[in-house]
Amino acid sequence: GQNIDQPTEMTATEGAIVQINCTYQTSGFNGLFWYQQHAGEAPTFLSYNVLDGLEEKGRFSSFLSRSKGYSYLLLKELQMKDSASYLCAPMTTDSWGKLQFGAGTQVVVTP
Amino acid sequence: SQTIHQWPATLVQPVGSPLSLECTVEGTSNPNLYWYRQAAGRGLQLLFYSVGIGQISSEVPQNLSASRPQDRQFILSSKKLLLSDSGFYLCAWSGWDRVVVETQYFGPGTRLLVL
């Protein structure tokens, strides 16, 4: 199995930056996904990292350190619509195609 | 483009009644298909996944079952619902025609309340 740890909740103001950390313990690591889930809706794909480093995609960036078992999702220029749960999901080679999701980090954006 | 459908969107069922939830995918062939459950305020729990017609792997032993009668159809069933079966049921697909083949795309979900 996998251990996935991410904060339960984070609060930030509109226009600010928030960094959501995720640590994981897996064997045969094969990439990590981040998903966004608004309340009452299905998760939507945000990013995928398989190599070390930062992947930037507009206001959202995702970072991975394979050796440290660590990833973060960076949300810049926060908007009210970014209030949602953010799910970290590492994948392993022995569970190819299956994702184990963390419990999610609820981000609350305030005016 | 690919789309994924689930129905019904909402369901209220009495304890002990049967269940059938359906998921269909359009615009792709031979997708991997997944069923997840999300209890209120909780994370996603993988229930079943399928790599092809008639091929089902169960992740969590329980009173639910899954079937894949056609390439792009995935069904979640139960003979007798329990109160603990209440939750948000999500179907997802992944496929070889995506840049990152392991990326999963979710349907709109079915909200099930067992009373």
PDB file of C-alpha atoms in Angstrom, chain A residues 22-26 29 50-53 63-71:
ATOM      1  CA  CYS A  22       2.056  16.061  -0.414  1.00  0.00           C
ATOM      2  CA  THR A  23       4.396  13.426   0.925  1.00  0.00           C
ATOM      3  CA  TYR A  24       4.095   9.791   0.019  1.00  0.00           C
ATOM      4  CA  GLN A  25       5.738   6.479   0.681  1.00  0.00           C
ATOM      5  CA  THR A  26       5.557   3.987  -2.145  1.00  0.00           C
ATOM      6  CA  PHE A  29       7.029   5.034  -7.934  1.00  0.00           C
ATOM      7  CA  VAL A  50       7.036  11.775 -13.351  1.00  0.00           C
ATOM      8  CA  LEU A  51      10.464  13.478 -13.422  1.00  0.00           C
ATOM      9  CA  ASP A  52      11.962  15.718 -10.761  1.00  0.00           C
ATOM     10  CA  GLY A  53      11.276  19.392 -11.148  1.00  0.00           C
ATOM     11  CA  PHE A  63       6.735  20.088  -8.296  1.00  0.00           C
ATOM     12  CA  LEU A  64       8.157  16.646  -7.698  1.00  0.00           C
ATOM     13  CA  SER A  65      11.143  15.282  -5.813  1.00  0.00           C
ATOM     14  CA  ARG A  66      11.273  11.515  -6.316  1.00  0.00           C
ATOM     15  CA  SER A  67      14.145  10.990  -3.876  1.00  0.00           C
ATOM     16  CA  LYS A  68      12.263  12.782  -1.096  1.00  0.00           C
ATOM     17  CA  GLY A  69       8.840  11.327  -1.858  1.00  0.00           C
ATOM     18  CA  TYR A  70       7.513  14.863  -2.023  1.00  0.00           C
ATOM     19  CA  SER A  71       5.348  16.931  -4.301  1.00  0.00           C
TER      20      SER A  71
END
